Coordinates of N, CA and C in Angstrom, one line a residue:
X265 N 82.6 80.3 66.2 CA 82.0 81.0 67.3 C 82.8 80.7 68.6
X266 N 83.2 79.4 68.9 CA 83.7 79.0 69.9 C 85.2 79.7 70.1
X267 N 85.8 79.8 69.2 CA 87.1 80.3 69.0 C 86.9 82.0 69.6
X268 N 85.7 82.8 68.8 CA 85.6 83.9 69.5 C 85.3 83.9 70.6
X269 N 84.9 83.2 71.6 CA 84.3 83.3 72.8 C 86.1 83.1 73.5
X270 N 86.5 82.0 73.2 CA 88.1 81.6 73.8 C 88.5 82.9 73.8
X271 N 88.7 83.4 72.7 CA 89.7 84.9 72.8 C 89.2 85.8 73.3
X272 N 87.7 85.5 73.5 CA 87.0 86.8 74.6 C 87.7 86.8 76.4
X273 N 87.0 85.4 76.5 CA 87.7 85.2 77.9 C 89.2 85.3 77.8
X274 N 90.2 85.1 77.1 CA 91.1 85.0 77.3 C 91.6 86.6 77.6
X275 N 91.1 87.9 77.1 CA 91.6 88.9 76.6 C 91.2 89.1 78.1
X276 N 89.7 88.6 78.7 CA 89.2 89.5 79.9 C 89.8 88.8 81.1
X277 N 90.7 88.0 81.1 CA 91.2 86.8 82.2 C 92.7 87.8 82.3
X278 N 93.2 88.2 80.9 CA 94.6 89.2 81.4 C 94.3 90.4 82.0
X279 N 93.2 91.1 81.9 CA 92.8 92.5 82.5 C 92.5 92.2 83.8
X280 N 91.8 90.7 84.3 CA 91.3 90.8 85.1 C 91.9 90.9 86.5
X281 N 93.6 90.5 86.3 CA 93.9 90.0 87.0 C 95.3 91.7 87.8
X282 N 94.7 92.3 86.6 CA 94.9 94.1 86.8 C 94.4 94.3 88.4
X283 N 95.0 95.3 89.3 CA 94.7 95.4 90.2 C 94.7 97.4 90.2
X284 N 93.7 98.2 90.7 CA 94.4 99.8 90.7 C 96.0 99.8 91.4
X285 N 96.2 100.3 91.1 CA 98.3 100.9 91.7 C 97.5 101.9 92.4
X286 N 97.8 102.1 93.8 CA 97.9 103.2 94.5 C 98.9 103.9 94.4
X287 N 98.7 105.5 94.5 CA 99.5 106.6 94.2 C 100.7 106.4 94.8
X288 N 102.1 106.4 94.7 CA 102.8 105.8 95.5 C 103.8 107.1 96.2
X289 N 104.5 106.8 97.4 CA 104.3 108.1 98.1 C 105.7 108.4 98.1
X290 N 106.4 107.9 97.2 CA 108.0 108.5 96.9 C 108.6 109.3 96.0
X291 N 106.9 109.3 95.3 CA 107.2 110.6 94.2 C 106.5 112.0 94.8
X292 N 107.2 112.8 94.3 CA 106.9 114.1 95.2 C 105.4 114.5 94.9
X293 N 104.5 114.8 96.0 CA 103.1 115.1 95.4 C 103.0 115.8 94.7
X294 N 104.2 117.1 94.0 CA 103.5 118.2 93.3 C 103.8 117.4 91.8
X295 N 104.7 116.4 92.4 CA 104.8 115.3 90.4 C 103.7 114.6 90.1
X296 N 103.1 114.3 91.2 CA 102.0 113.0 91.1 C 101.2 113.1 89.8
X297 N 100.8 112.5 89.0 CA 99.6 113.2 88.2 C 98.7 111.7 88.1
X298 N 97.4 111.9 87.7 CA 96.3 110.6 87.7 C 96.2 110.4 86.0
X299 N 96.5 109.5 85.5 CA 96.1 109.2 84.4 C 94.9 109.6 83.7
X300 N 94.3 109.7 82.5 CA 93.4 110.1 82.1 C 93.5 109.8 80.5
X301 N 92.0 109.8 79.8 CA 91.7 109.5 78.8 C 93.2 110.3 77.5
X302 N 93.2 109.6 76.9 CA 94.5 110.2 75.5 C 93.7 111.8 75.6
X303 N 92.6 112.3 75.9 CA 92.0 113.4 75.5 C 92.8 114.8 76.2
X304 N 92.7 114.0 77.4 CA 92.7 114.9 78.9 C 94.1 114.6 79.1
X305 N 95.0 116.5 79.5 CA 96.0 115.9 80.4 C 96.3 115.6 81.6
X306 N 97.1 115.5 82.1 CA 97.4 114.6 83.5 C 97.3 115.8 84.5
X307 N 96.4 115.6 85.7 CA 96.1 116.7 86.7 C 97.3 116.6 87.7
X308 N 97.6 117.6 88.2 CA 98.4 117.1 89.5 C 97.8 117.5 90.7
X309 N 98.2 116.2 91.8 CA 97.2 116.1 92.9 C 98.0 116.4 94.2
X310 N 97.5 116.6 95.2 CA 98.5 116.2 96.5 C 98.2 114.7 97.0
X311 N 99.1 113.7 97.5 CA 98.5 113.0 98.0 C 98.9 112.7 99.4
X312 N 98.6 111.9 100.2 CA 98.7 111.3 101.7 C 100.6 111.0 101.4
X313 N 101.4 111.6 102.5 CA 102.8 111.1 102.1 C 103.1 109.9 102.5
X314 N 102.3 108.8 103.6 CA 103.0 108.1 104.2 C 101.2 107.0 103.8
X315 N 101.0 106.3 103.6 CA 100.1 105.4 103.3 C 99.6 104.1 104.1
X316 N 98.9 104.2 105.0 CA 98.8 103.2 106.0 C 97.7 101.8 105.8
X317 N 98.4 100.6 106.4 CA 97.5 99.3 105.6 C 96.0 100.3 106.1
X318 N 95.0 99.5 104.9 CA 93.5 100.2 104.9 C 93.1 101.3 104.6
X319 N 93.8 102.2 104.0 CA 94.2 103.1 103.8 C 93.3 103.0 102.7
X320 N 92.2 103.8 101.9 CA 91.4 103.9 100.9 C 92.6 104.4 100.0
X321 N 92.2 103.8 98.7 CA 93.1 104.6 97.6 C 92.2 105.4 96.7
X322 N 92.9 106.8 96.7 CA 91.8 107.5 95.4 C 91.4 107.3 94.3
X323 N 90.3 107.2 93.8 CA 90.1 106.7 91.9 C 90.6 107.5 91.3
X324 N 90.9 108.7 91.6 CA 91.1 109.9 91.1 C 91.8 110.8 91.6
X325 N 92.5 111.9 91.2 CA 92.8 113.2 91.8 C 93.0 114.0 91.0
X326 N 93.1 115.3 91.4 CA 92.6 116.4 90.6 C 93.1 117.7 91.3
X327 N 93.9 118.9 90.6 CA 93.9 120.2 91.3 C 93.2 120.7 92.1
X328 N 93.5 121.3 93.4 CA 92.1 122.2 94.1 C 92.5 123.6 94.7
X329 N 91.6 124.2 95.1 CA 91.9 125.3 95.4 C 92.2 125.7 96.7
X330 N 92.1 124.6 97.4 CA 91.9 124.4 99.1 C 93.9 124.9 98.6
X331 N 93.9 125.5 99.8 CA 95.5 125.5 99.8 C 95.8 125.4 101.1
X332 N 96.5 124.1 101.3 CA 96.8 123.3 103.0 C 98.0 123.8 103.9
X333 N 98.2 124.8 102.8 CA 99.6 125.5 104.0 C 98.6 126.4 104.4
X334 N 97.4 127.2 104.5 CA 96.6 127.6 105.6 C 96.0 126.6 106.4
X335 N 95.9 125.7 106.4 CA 94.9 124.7 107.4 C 96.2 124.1 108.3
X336 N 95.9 124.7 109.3 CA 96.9 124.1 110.5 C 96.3 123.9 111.9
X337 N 94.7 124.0 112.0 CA 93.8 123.0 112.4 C 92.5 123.1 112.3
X338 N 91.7 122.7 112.7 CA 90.1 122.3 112.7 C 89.5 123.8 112.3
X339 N 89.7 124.7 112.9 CA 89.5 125.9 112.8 C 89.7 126.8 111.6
X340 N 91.1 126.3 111.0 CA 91.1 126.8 109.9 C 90.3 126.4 108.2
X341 N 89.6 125.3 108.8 CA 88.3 124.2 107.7 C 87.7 125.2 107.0
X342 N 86.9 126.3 107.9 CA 85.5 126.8 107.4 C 86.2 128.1 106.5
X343 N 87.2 129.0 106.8 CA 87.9 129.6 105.7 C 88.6 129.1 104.3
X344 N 89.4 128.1 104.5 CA 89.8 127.1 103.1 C 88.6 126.8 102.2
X345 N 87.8 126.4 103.1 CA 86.5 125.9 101.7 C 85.6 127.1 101.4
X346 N 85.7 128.6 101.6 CA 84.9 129.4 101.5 C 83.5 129.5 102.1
X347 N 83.6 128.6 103.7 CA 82.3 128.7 104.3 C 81.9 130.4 104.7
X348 N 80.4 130.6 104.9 CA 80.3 132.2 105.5 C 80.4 132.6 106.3
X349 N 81.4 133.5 107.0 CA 81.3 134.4 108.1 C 80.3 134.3 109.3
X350 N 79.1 134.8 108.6 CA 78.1 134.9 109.1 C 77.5 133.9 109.9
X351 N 77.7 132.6 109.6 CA 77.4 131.6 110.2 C 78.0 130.5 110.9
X352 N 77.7 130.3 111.9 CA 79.1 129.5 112.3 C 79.1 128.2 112.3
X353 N 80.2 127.3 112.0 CA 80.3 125.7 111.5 C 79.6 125.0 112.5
X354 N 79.1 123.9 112.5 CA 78.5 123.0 113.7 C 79.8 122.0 113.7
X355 N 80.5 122.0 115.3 CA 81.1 121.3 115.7 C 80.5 119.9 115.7
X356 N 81.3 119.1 115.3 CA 81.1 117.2 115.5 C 82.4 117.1 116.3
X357 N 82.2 115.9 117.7 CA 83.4 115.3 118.2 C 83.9 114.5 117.2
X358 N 85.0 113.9 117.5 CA 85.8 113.0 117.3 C 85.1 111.6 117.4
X359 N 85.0 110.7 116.8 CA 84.5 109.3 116.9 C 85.0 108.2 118.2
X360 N 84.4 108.7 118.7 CA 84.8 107.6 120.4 C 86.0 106.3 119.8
X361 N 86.7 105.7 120.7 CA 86.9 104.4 120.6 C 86.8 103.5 121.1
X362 N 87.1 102.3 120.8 CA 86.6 101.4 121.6 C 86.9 101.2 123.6
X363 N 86.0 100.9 124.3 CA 86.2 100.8 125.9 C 85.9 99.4 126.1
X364 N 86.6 99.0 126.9 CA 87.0 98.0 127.7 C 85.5 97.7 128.7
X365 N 84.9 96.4 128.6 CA 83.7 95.9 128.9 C 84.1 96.6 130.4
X366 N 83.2 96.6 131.5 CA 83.1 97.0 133.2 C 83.6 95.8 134.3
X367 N 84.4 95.7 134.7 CA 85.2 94.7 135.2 C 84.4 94.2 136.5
X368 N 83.0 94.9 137.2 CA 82.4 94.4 138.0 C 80.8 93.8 136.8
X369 N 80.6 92.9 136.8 CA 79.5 92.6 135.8 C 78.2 93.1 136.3
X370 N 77.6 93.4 138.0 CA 76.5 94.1 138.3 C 76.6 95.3 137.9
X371 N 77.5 95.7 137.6 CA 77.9 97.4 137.2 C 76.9 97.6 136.2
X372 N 75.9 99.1 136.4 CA 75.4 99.4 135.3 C 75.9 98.7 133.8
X373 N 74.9 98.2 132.9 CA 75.4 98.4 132.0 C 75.5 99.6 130.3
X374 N 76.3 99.8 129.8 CA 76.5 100.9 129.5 C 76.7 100.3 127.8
X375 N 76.0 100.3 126.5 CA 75.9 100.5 125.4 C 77.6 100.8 125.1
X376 N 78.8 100.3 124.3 CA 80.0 100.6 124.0 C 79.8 101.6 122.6
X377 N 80.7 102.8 122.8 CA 80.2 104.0 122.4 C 80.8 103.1 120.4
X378 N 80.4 103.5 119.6 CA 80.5 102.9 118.2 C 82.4 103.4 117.9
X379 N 82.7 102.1 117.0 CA 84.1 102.0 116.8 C 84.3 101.7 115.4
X380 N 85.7 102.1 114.8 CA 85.9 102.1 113.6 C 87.1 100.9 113.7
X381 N 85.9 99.7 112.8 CA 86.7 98.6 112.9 C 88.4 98.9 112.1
X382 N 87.9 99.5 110.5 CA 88.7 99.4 109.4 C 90.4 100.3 110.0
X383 N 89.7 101.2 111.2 CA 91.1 102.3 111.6 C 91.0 103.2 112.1
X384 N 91.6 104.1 113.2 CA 91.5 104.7 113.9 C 90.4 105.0 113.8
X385 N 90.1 106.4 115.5 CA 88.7 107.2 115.4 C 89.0 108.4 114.6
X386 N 88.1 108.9 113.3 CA 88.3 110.0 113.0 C 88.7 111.3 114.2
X387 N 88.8 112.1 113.9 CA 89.2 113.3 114.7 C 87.9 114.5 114.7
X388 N 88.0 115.8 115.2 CA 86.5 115.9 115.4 C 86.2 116.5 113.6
X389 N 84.5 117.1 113.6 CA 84.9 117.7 111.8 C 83.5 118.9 112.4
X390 N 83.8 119.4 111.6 CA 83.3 120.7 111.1 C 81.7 120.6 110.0
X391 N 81.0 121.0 110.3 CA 79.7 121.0 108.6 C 79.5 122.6 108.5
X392 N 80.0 122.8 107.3 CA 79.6 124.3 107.0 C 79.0 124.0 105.8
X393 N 78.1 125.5 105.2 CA 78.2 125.5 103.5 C 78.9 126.1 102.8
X394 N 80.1 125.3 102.0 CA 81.2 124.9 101.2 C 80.7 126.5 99.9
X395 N 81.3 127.7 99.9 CA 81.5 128.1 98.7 C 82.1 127.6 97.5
X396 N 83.2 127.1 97.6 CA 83.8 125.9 96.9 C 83.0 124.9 96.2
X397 N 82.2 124.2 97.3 CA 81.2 122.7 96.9 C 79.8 123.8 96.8
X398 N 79.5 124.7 96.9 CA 78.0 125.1 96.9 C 77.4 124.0 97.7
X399 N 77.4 123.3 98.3 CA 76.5 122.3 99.4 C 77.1 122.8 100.8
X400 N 76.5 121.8 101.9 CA 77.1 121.8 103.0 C 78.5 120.2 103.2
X401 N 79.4 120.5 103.5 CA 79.9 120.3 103.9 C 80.6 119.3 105.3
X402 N 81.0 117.9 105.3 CA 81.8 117.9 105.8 C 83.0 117.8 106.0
X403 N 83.6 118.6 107.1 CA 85.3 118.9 106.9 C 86.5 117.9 107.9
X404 N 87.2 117.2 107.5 CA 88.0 117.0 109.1 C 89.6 117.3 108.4
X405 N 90.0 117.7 109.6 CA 91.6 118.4 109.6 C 92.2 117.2 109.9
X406 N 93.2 116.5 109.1 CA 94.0 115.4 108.9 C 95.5 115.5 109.0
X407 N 96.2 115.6 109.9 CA 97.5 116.1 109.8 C 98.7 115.2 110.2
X408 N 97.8 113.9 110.7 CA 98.5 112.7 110.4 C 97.9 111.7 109.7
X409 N 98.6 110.6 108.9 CA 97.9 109.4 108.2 C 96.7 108.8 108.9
X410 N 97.3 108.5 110.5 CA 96.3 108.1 111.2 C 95.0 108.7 111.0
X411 N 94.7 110.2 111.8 CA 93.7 110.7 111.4 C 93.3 111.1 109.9
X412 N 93.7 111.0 109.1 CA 93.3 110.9 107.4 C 92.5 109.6 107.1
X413 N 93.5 108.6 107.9 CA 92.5 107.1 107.6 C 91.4 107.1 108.9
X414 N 91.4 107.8 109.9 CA 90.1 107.6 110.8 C 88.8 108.5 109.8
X415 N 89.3 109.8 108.7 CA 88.3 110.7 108.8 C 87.6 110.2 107.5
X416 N 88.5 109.4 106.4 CA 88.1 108.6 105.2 C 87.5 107.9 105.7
X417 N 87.8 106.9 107.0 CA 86.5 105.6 107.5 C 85.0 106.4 107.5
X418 N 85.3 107.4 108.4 CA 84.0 107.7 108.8 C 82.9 108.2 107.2
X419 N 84.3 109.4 107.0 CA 83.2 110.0 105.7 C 83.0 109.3 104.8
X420 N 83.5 108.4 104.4 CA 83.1 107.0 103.4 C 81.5 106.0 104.2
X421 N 81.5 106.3 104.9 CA 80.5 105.2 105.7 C 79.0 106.7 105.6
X422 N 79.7 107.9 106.3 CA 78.4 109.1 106.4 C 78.5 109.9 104.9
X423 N 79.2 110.4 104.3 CA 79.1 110.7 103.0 C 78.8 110.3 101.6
X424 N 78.1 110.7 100.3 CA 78.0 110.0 99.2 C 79.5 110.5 98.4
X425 N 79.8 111.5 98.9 CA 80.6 111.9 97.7 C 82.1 112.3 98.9
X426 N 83.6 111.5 98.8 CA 84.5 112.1 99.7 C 85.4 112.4 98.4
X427 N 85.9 113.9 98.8 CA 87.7 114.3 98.1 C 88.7 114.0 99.7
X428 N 89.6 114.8 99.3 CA 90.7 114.7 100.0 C 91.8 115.0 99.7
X429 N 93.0 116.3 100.6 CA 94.1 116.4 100.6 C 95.1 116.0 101.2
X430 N 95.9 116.9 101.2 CA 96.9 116.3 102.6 C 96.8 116.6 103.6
X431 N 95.8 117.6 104.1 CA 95.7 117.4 105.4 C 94.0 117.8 105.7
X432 N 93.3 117.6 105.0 CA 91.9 117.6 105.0 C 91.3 116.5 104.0
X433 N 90.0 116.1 104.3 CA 88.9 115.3 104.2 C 87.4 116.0 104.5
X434 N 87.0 115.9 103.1 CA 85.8 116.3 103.0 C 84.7 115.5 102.4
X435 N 83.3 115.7 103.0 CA 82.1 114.5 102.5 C 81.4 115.8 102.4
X436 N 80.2 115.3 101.2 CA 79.0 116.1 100.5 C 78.0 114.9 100.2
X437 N 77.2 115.5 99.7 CA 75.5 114.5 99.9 C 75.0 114.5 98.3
X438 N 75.5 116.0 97.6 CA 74.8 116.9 97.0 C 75.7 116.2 95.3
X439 N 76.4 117.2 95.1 CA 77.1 117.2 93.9 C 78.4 116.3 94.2
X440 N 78.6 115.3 92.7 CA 79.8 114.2 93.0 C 80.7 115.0 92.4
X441 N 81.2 116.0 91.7 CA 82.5 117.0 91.9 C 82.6 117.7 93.2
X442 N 81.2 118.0 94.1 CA 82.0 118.6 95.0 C 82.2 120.3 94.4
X443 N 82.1 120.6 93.2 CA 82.1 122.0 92.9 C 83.5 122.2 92.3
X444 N 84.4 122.7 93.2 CA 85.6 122.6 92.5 C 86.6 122.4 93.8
X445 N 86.3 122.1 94.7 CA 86.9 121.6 95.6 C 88.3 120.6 95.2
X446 N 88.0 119.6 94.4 CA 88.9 118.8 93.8 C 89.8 117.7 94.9
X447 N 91.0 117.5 94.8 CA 91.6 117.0 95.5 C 91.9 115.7 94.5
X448 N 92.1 114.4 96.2 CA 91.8 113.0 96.3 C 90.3 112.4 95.9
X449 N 89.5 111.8 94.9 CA 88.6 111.7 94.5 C 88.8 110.5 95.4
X450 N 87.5 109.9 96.9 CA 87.7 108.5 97.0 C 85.9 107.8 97.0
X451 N 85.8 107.2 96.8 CA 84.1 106.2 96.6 C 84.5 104.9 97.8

């Protein structure tokens, strides 16, 4: 019995010491593909070209239908995900950043507006309801690393469920596919 327990730990001491490989950004996105069971073949994803420290890595990725040569900014969110006409997105600012304490100390004092320790401030986002995701939606236009890793801080902290392209980041509440939105799968 002892002997099976030795080869137990020993088998789970070599796995353990496994880390995920982040998607690595020298292969061309449209080669990328995410591993998957012998069953399933290999999806191809877009990913982030340039990868910044703190940078979430995706568990997953997956085809989508979002197609990011239309999104060239904030504006263009609520058409790519199939939001409706009829109604229009509710604008969110951008996540403040950090301010510098008031240099006279009688000076009103003033609550410092909230800050994203992990990386930048997200950029501003969009909530529509997602034809794509059948839920509502939120959207932020990501068109540098920086703002990709501000809009993953935030929607990782406000969202249950985030995907993600290359130049968009989306959070939902509702369904953990997201519908068929696809992308960057990140938790």
């Amino acid at each position: 019995m002892s002997a099976l327990s030795a080869l137990s730990v020993m088998s789970l001491s070599a796995c353990a010491d496994k880390e995920p490989q982040p998607l690595t950004s020298s292969t061309p996105a449209a080669a990328v593909t995410s591993p998957g069971p012998q069953t399933q073949p290999p999806v191809t994803a877009s990913v982030t070209a340039t990868a910044l420290p703190g940078m979430p890595v995706p568990v997953s990725a997956g085809s989508s239908p979002v197609d990011p040569a239309t999104i060239r900014s904030i504006d263009d969110l609520p058409k790519a995900f199939g939001c409706p006409t009829t109604v229009a997105p509710i604008r969110i600012p951008a996540t403040p950043t950090a301010t510098a304490a008031p240099a006279d100390p009688s000076a009103a004092v003033t609550p410092a507006p909230p800050t994203s320790p992990a990386g930048p401030p997200a950029p501003d986002a969009v909530v529509c309801t997602s034809g794509l995701a059948k839920e509502a939606l939120y959207l932020w236009y990501t068109p540098t690393p920086e703002a990709k890793l501000g809009a993953l801080t935030v929607a990782l902290k406000r969202a249950k469920y985030v995907h993600g392209g290359p130049n968009w980041v989306a959070g939902g509440m509702v369904d953990p596919k997201m519908g068929t939105v696809g992308g960057e799968v990140y938790r």
